[in-house]
């Protein structure tokens, strides 16, 4: 008798929690994507900084200073492009995350109605 009474409650509980479980899974997947992007971007910026430090350490005379300054300007332009590209990628990720959560919310609301 007790089993018969808890079965409908269990089904209702599952229906109530299904959207929450989906949201948690979506959040975890999106967080993983975001962290991977950020770690990759960080590694790129660290590599650029180390490369520039090594280049600065090679300065030994006015000619090498001039060459370094020229390469520094090129590196800054490249870094600016990377910032813009990374901002675009981050924006696209944000839009995708929002779209996925909006769809989840619509799906969850349609189940409630």
PDB file of N, CA and C in Angstrom, residues 32-99:
ATOM      1  N   UNK A  32      32.575  24.394 -17.963  1.00  0.00           N
ATOM      2  CA  UNK A  32      33.743  23.687 -18.488  1.00  0.00           C
ATOM      3  C   UNK A  32      34.242  24.351 -19.777  1.00  0.00           C
ATOM      4  N   UNK A  33      33.332  24.697 -20.662  1.00  0.00           N
ATOM      5  CA  UNK A  33      33.705  25.375 -21.908  1.00  0.00           C
ATOM      6  C   UNK A  33      34.367  26.710 -21.617  1.00  0.00           C
ATOM      7  N   UNK A  34      33.787  27.471 -20.702  1.00  0.00           N
ATOM      8  CA  UNK A  34      34.329  28.784 -20.355  1.00  0.00           C
ATOM      9  C   UNK A  34      35.715  28.667 -19.724  1.00  0.00           C
ATOM     10  N   UNK A  35      35.882  27.733 -18.815  1.00  0.00           N
ATOM     11  CA  UNK A  35      37.183  27.545 -18.156  1.00  0.00           C
ATOM     12  C   UNK A  35      38.238  27.114 -19.175  1.00  0.00           C
ATOM     13  N   UNK A  36      37.870  26.207 -20.079  1.00  0.00           N
ATOM     14  CA  UNK A  36      38.818  25.786 -21.115  1.00  0.00           C
ATOM     15  C   UNK A  36      39.236  26.966 -21.987  1.00  0.00           C
ATOM     16  N   UNK A  37      38.277  27.797 -22.359  1.00  0.00           N
ATOM     17  CA  UNK A  37      38.594  28.990 -23.154  1.00  0.00           C
ATOM     18  C   UNK A  37      39.532  29.911 -22.380  1.00  0.00           C
ATOM     19  N   UNK A  38      39.203  30.165 -21.123  1.00  0.00           N
ATOM     20  CA  UNK A  38      40.018  31.078 -20.322  1.00  0.00           C
ATOM     21  C   UNK A  38      41.424  30.530 -20.093  1.00  0.00           C
ATOM     22  N   UNK A  39      41.547  29.243 -19.850  1.00  0.00           N
ATOM     23  CA  UNK A  39      42.874  28.649 -19.645  1.00  0.00           C
ATOM     24  C   UNK A  39      43.707  28.732 -20.921  1.00  0.00           C
ATOM     25  N   UNK A  40      43.068  28.498 -22.049  1.00  0.00           N
ATOM     26  CA  UNK A  40      43.768  28.596 -23.331  1.00  0.00           C
ATOM     27  C   UNK A  40      44.213  30.033 -23.587  1.00  0.00           C
ATOM     28  N   UNK A  41      43.324  30.982 -23.329  1.00  0.00           N
ATOM     29  CA  UNK A  41      43.669  32.395 -23.517  1.00  0.00           C
ATOM     30  C   UNK A  41      44.798  32.794 -22.572  1.00  0.00           C
ATOM     31  N   UNK A  42      44.705  32.371 -21.324  1.00  0.00           N
ATOM     32  CA  UNK A  42      45.751  32.689 -20.353  1.00  0.00           C
ATOM     33  C   UNK A  42      47.101  32.142 -20.806  1.00  0.00           C
ATOM     34  N   UNK A  43      47.113  30.900 -21.281  1.00  0.00           N
ATOM     35  CA  UNK A  43      48.365  30.308 -21.756  1.00  0.00           C
ATOM     36  C   UNK A  43      48.934  31.116 -22.918  1.00  0.00           C
ATOM     37  N   UNK A  44      48.082  31.573 -23.807  1.00  0.00           N
ATOM     38  CA  UNK A  44      48.541  32.391 -24.935  1.00  0.00           C
ATOM     39  C   UNK A  44      49.167  33.690 -24.451  1.00  0.00           C
ATOM     40  N   UNK A  45      48.516  34.338 -23.491  1.00  0.00           N
ATOM     41  CA  UNK A  45      49.039  35.609 -22.973  1.00  0.00           C
ATOM     42  C   UNK A  45      50.358  35.398 -22.222  1.00  0.00           C
ATOM     43  N   UNK A  46      50.460  34.309 -21.483  1.00  0.00           N
ATOM     44  CA  UNK A  46      51.710  33.994 -20.782  1.00  0.00           C
ATOM     45  C   UNK A  46      52.823  33.741 -21.796  1.00  0.00           C
ATOM     46  N   UNK A  47      52.516  32.990 -22.843  1.00  0.00           N
ATOM     47  CA  UNK A  47      53.517  32.723 -23.883  1.00  0.00           C
ATOM     48  C   UNK A  47      53.996  34.015 -24.535  1.00  0.00           C
ATOM     49  N   UNK A  48      53.072  34.918 -24.811  1.00  0.00           N
ATOM     50  CA  UNK A  48      53.441  36.209 -25.404  1.00  0.00           C
ATOM     51  C   UNK A  48      54.350  36.983 -24.455  1.00  0.00           C
ATOM     52  N   UNK A  49      53.981  37.028 -23.183  1.00  0.00           N
ATOM     53  CA  UNK A  49      54.776  37.779 -22.200  1.00  0.00           C
ATOM     54  C   UNK A  49      56.180  37.193 -22.061  1.00  0.00           C
ATOM     55  N   UNK A  50      56.275  35.882 -21.993  1.00  0.00           N
ATOM     56  CA  UNK A  50      57.591  35.241 -21.867  1.00  0.00           C
ATOM     57  C   UNK A  50      58.427  35.500 -23.115  1.00  0.00           C
ATOM     58  N   UNK A  51      57.799  35.411 -24.273  1.00  0.00           N
ATOM     59  CA  UNK A  51      58.507  35.685 -25.524  1.00  0.00           C
ATOM     60  C   UNK A  51      59.057  37.109 -25.544  1.00  0.00           C
ATOM     61  N   UNK A  52      58.249  38.054 -25.081  1.00  0.00           N
ATOM     62  CA  UNK A  52      58.697  39.452 -25.070  1.00  0.00           C
ATOM     63  C   UNK A  52      59.823  39.653 -24.054  1.00  0.00           C
ATOM     64  N   UNK A  53      59.734  38.969 -22.910  1.00  0.00           N
ATOM     65  CA  UNK A  53      60.804  39.078 -21.906  1.00  0.00           C
ATOM     66  C   UNK A  53      62.114  38.509 -22.441  1.00  0.00           C
ATOM     67  N   UNK A  54      62.028  37.391 -23.151  1.00  0.00           N
ATOM     68  CA  UNK A  54      63.226  36.802 -23.750  1.00  0.00           C
ATOM     69  C   UNK A  54      63.810  37.731 -24.809  1.00  0.00           C
ATOM     70  N   UNK A  55      62.934  38.345 -25.594  1.00  0.00           N
ATOM     71  CA  UNK A  55      63.407  39.274 -26.624  1.00  0.00           C
ATOM     72  C   UNK A  55      64.089  40.476 -25.979  1.00  0.00           C
ATOM     73  N   UNK A  56      63.534  40.982 -24.881  1.00  0.00           N
ATOM     74  CA  UNK A  56      64.141  42.125 -24.185  1.00  0.00           C
ATOM     75  C   UNK A  56      65.498  41.745 -23.603  1.00  0.00           C
ATOM     76  N   UNK A  57      65.631  40.516 -23.162  1.00  0.00           N
ATOM     77  CA  UNK A  57      66.898  40.063 -22.576  1.00  0.00           C
ATOM     78  C   UNK A  57      68.007  39.965 -23.622  1.00  0.00           C
ATOM     79  N   UNK A  58      67.645  39.916 -24.874  1.00  0.00           N
ATOM     80  CA  UNK A  58      68.627  39.816 -25.958  1.00  0.00           C
ATOM     81  C   UNK A  58      69.164  41.178 -26.401  1.00  0.00           C
ATOM     82  N   UNK A  59      68.640  42.256 -25.842  1.00  0.00           N
ATOM     83  CA  UNK A  59      69.115  43.594 -26.225  1.00  0.00           C
ATOM     84  C   UNK A  59      70.548  43.764 -25.721  1.00  0.00           C
ATOM     85  N   UNK A  60      71.438  44.079 -26.655  1.00  0.00           N
ATOM     86  CA  UNK A  60      72.846  44.222 -26.267  1.00  0.00           C
ATOM     87  C   UNK A  60      73.510  45.455 -26.876  1.00  0.00           C
ATOM     88  N   UNK A  61      72.832  46.096 -27.800  1.00  0.00           N
ATOM     89  CA  UNK A  61      73.404  47.282 -28.441  1.00  0.00           C
ATOM     90  C   UNK A  61      72.265  48.103 -29.051  1.00  0.00           C
ATOM     91  N   UNK A  62      72.559  49.286 -29.566  1.00  0.00           N
ATOM     92  CA  UNK A  62      71.498  50.129 -30.139  1.00  0.00           C
ATOM     93  C   UNK A  62      70.738  49.453 -31.283  1.00  0.00           C
ATOM     94  N   UNK A  63      71.410  48.676 -32.090  1.00  0.00           N
ATOM     95  CA  UNK A  63      70.730  48.006 -33.205  1.00  0.00           C
ATOM     96  C   UNK A  63      69.738  46.960 -32.690  1.00  0.00           C
ATOM     97  N   UNK A  64      70.141  46.201 -31.687  1.00  0.00           N
ATOM     98  CA  UNK A  64      69.227  45.193 -31.142  1.00  0.00           C
ATOM     99  C   UNK A  64      68.082  45.860 -30.377  1.00  0.00           C
ATOM    100  N   UNK A  65      68.353  47.031 -29.780  1.00  0.00           N
ATOM    101  CA  UNK A  65      67.278  47.793 -29.134  1.00  0.00           C
ATOM    102  C   UNK A  65      66.270  48.245 -30.177  1.00  0.00           C
ATOM    103  N   UNK A  66      66.763  48.746 -31.295  1.00  0.00           N
ATOM    104  CA  UNK A  66      65.869  49.187 -32.368  1.00  0.00           C
ATOM    105  C   UNK A  66      65.041  48.013 -32.901  1.00  0.00           C
ATOM    106  N   UNK A  67      65.686  46.875 -33.087  1.00  0.00           N
ATOM    107  CA  UNK A  67      64.973  45.682 -33.555  1.00  0.00           C
ATOM    108  C   UNK A  67      63.918  45.251 -32.535  1.00  0.00           C
ATOM    109  N   UNK A  68      64.266  45.331 -31.254  1.00  0.00           N
ATOM    110  CA  UNK A  68      63.310  44.978 -30.204  1.00  0.00           C
ATOM    111  C   UNK A  68      62.115  45.924 -30.222  1.00  0.00           C
ATOM    112  N   UNK A  69      62.375  47.210 -30.357  1.00  0.00           N
ATOM    113  CA  UNK A  69      61.282  48.193 -30.359  1.00  0.00           C
ATOM    114  C   UNK A  69      60.343  47.958 -31.545  1.00  0.00           C
ATOM    115  N   UNK A  70      60.917  47.628 -32.686  1.00  0.00           N
ATOM    116  CA  UNK A  70      60.091  47.316 -33.858  1.00  0.00           C
ATOM    117  C   UNK A  70      59.249  46.067 -33.599  1.00  0.00           C
ATOM    118  N   UNK A  71      59.886  45.032 -33.068  1.00  0.00           N
ATOM    119  CA  UNK A  71      59.144  43.799 -32.790  1.00  0.00           C
ATOM    120  C   UNK A  71      58.123  44.003 -31.672  1.00  0.00           C
ATOM    121  N   UNK A  72      58.409  44.929 -30.757  1.00  0.00           N
ATOM    122  CA  UNK A  72      57.472  45.224 -29.671  1.00  0.00           C
ATOM    123  C   UNK A  72      56.196  45.843 -30.239  1.00  0.00           C
ATOM    124  N   UNK A  73      56.357  46.750 -31.194  1.00  0.00           N
ATOM    125  CA  UNK A  73      55.183  47.363 -31.825  1.00  0.00           C
ATOM    126  C   UNK A  73      54.351  46.306 -32.548  1.00  0.00           C
ATOM    127  N   UNK A  74      55.015  45.386 -33.224  1.00  0.00           N
ATOM    128  CA  UNK A  74      54.309  44.294 -33.907  1.00  0.00           C
ATOM    129  C   UNK A  74      53.608  43.384 -32.895  1.00  0.00           C
ATOM    130  N   UNK A  75      54.272  43.117 -31.790  1.00  0.00           N
ATOM    131  CA  UNK A  75      53.683  42.264 -30.752  1.00  0.00           C
ATOM    132  C   UNK A  75      52.451  42.921 -30.134  1.00  0.00           C
ATOM    133  N   UNK A  76      52.516  44.227 -29.939  1.00  0.00           N
ATOM    134  CA  UNK A  76      51.369  44.948 -29.368  1.00  0.00           C
ATOM    135  C   UNK A  76      50.191  44.903 -30.333  1.00  0.00           C
ATOM    136  N   UNK A  77      50.452  45.078 -31.622  1.00  0.00           N
ATOM    137  CA  UNK A  77      49.378  44.996 -32.617  1.00  0.00           C
ATOM    138  C   UNK A  77      48.770  43.595 -32.628  1.00  0.00           C
ATOM    139  N   UNK A  78      49.618  42.586 -32.546  1.00  0.00           N
ATOM    140  CA  UNK A  78      49.144  41.204 -32.505  1.00  0.00           C
ATOM    141  C   UNK A  78      48.327  40.941 -31.241  1.00  0.00           C
ATOM    142  N   UNK A  79      48.793  41.474 -30.126  1.00  0.00           N
ATOM    143  CA  UNK A  79      48.084  41.315 -28.860  1.00  0.00           C
ATOM    144  C   UNK A  79      46.718  41.995 -28.913  1.00  0.00           C
ATOM    145  N   UNK A  80      46.663  43.148 -29.532  1.00  0.00           N
ATOM    146  CA  UNK A  80      45.383  43.848 -29.671  1.00  0.00           C
ATOM    147  C   UNK A  80      44.402  42.997 -30.488  1.00  0.00           C
ATOM    148  N   UNK A  81      44.875  42.399 -31.581  1.00  0.00           N
ATOM    149  CA  UNK A  81      44.013  41.524 -32.388  1.00  0.00           C
ATOM    150  C   UNK A  81      43.537  40.327 -31.558  1.00  0.00           C
ATOM    151  N   UNK A  82      44.439  39.787 -30.739  1.00  0.00           N
ATOM    152  CA  UNK A  82      44.064  38.651 -29.895  1.00  0.00           C
ATOM    153  C   UNK A  82      43.000  39.059 -28.878  1.00  0.00           C
ATOM    154  N   UNK A  83      43.150  40.236 -28.281  1.00  0.00           N
ATOM    155  CA  UNK A  83      42.130  40.736 -27.348  1.00  0.00           C
ATOM    156  C   UNK A  83      40.770  40.826 -28.034  1.00  0.00           C
ATOM    157  N   UNK A  84      40.759  41.382 -29.223  1.00  0.00           N
ATOM    158  CA  UNK A  84      39.503  41.539 -29.968  1.00  0.00           C
ATOM    159  C   UNK A  84      38.912  40.166 -30.299  1.00  0.00           C
ATOM    160  N   UNK A  85      39.750  39.253 -30.775  1.00  0.00           N
ATOM    161  CA  UNK A  85      39.270  37.903 -31.096  1.00  0.00           C
ATOM    162  C   UNK A  85      38.738  37.192 -29.856  1.00  0.00           C
ATOM    163  N   UNK A  86      39.461  37.302 -28.751  1.00  0.00           N
ATOM    164  CA  UNK A  86      39.020  36.657 -27.512  1.00  0.00           C
ATOM    165  C   UNK A  86      37.713  37.264 -27.004  1.00  0.00           C
ATOM    166  N   UNK A  87      37.568  38.570 -27.133  1.00  0.00           N
ATOM    167  CA  UNK A  87      36.320  39.222 -26.717  1.00  0.00           C
ATOM    168  C   UNK A  87      35.160  38.745 -27.585  1.00  0.00           C
ATOM    169  N   UNK A  88      35.404  38.588 -28.883  1.00  0.00           N
ATOM    170  CA  UNK A  88      34.366  38.096 -29.792  1.00  0.00           C
ATOM    171  C   UNK A  88      33.974  36.666 -29.419  1.00  0.00           C
ATOM    172  N   UNK A  89      34.961  35.823 -29.177  1.00  0.00           N
ATOM    173  CA  UNK A  89      34.686  34.428 -28.804  1.00  0.00           C
ATOM    174  C   UNK A  89      33.907  34.375 -27.490  1.00  0.00           C
ATOM    175  N   UNK A  90      34.320  35.173 -26.522  1.00  0.00           N
ATOM    176  CA  UNK A  90      33.625  35.206 -25.232  1.00  0.00           C
ATOM    177  C   UNK A  90      32.184  35.675 -25.408  1.00  0.00           C
ATOM    178  N   UNK A  91      31.989  36.667 -26.251  1.00  0.00           N
ATOM    179  CA  UNK A  91      30.639  37.155 -26.531  1.00  0.00           C
ATOM    180  C   UNK A  91      29.786  36.063 -27.175  1.00  0.00           C
ATOM    181  N   UNK A  92      30.362  35.342 -28.129  1.00  0.00           N
ATOM    182  CA  UNK A  92      29.634  34.246 -28.779  1.00  0.00           C
ATOM    183  C   UNK A  92      29.285  33.142 -27.781  1.00  0.00           C
ATOM    184  N   UNK A  93      30.218  32.827 -26.886  1.00  0.00           N
ATOM    185  CA  UNK A  93      29.933  31.829 -25.848  1.00  0.00           C
ATOM    186  C   UNK A  93      28.786  32.286 -24.959  1.00  0.00           C
ATOM    187  N   UNK A  94      28.815  33.553 -24.578  1.00  0.00           N
ATOM    188  CA  UNK A  94      27.770  34.100 -23.715  1.00  0.00           C
ATOM    189  C   UNK A  94      26.409  34.027 -24.395  1.00  0.00           C
ATOM    190  N   UNK A  95      26.359  34.392 -25.666  1.00  0.00           N
ATOM    191  CA  UNK A  95      25.100  34.330 -26.417  1.00  0.00           C
ATOM    192  C   UNK A  95      24.611  32.887 -26.508  1.00  0.00           C
ATOM    193  N   UNK A  96      25.538  31.969 -26.776  1.00  0.00           N
ATOM    194  CA  UNK A  96      25.154  30.558 -26.860  1.00  0.00           C
ATOM    195  C   UNK A  96      24.622  30.054 -25.521  1.00  0.00           C
ATOM    196  N   UNK A  97      25.312  30.398 -24.429  1.00  0.00           N
ATOM    197  CA  UNK A  97      24.866  29.979 -23.099  1.00  0.00           C
ATOM    198  C   UNK A  97      23.465  30.520 -22.816  1.00  0.00           C
ATOM    199  N   UNK A  98      23.255  31.791 -23.126  1.00  0.00           N
ATOM    200  CA  UNK A  98      21.947  32.413 -22.878  1.00  0.00           C
ATOM    201  C   UNK A  98      20.865  31.727 -23.706  1.00  0.00           C
ATOM    202  N   UNK A  99      21.158  31.459 -24.961  1.00  0.00           N
ATOM    203  CA  UNK A  99      20.193  30.794 -25.838  1.00  0.00           C
ATOM    204  C   UNK A  99      19.821  29.420 -25.294  1.00  0.00           C
TER     205      UNK A  99
END
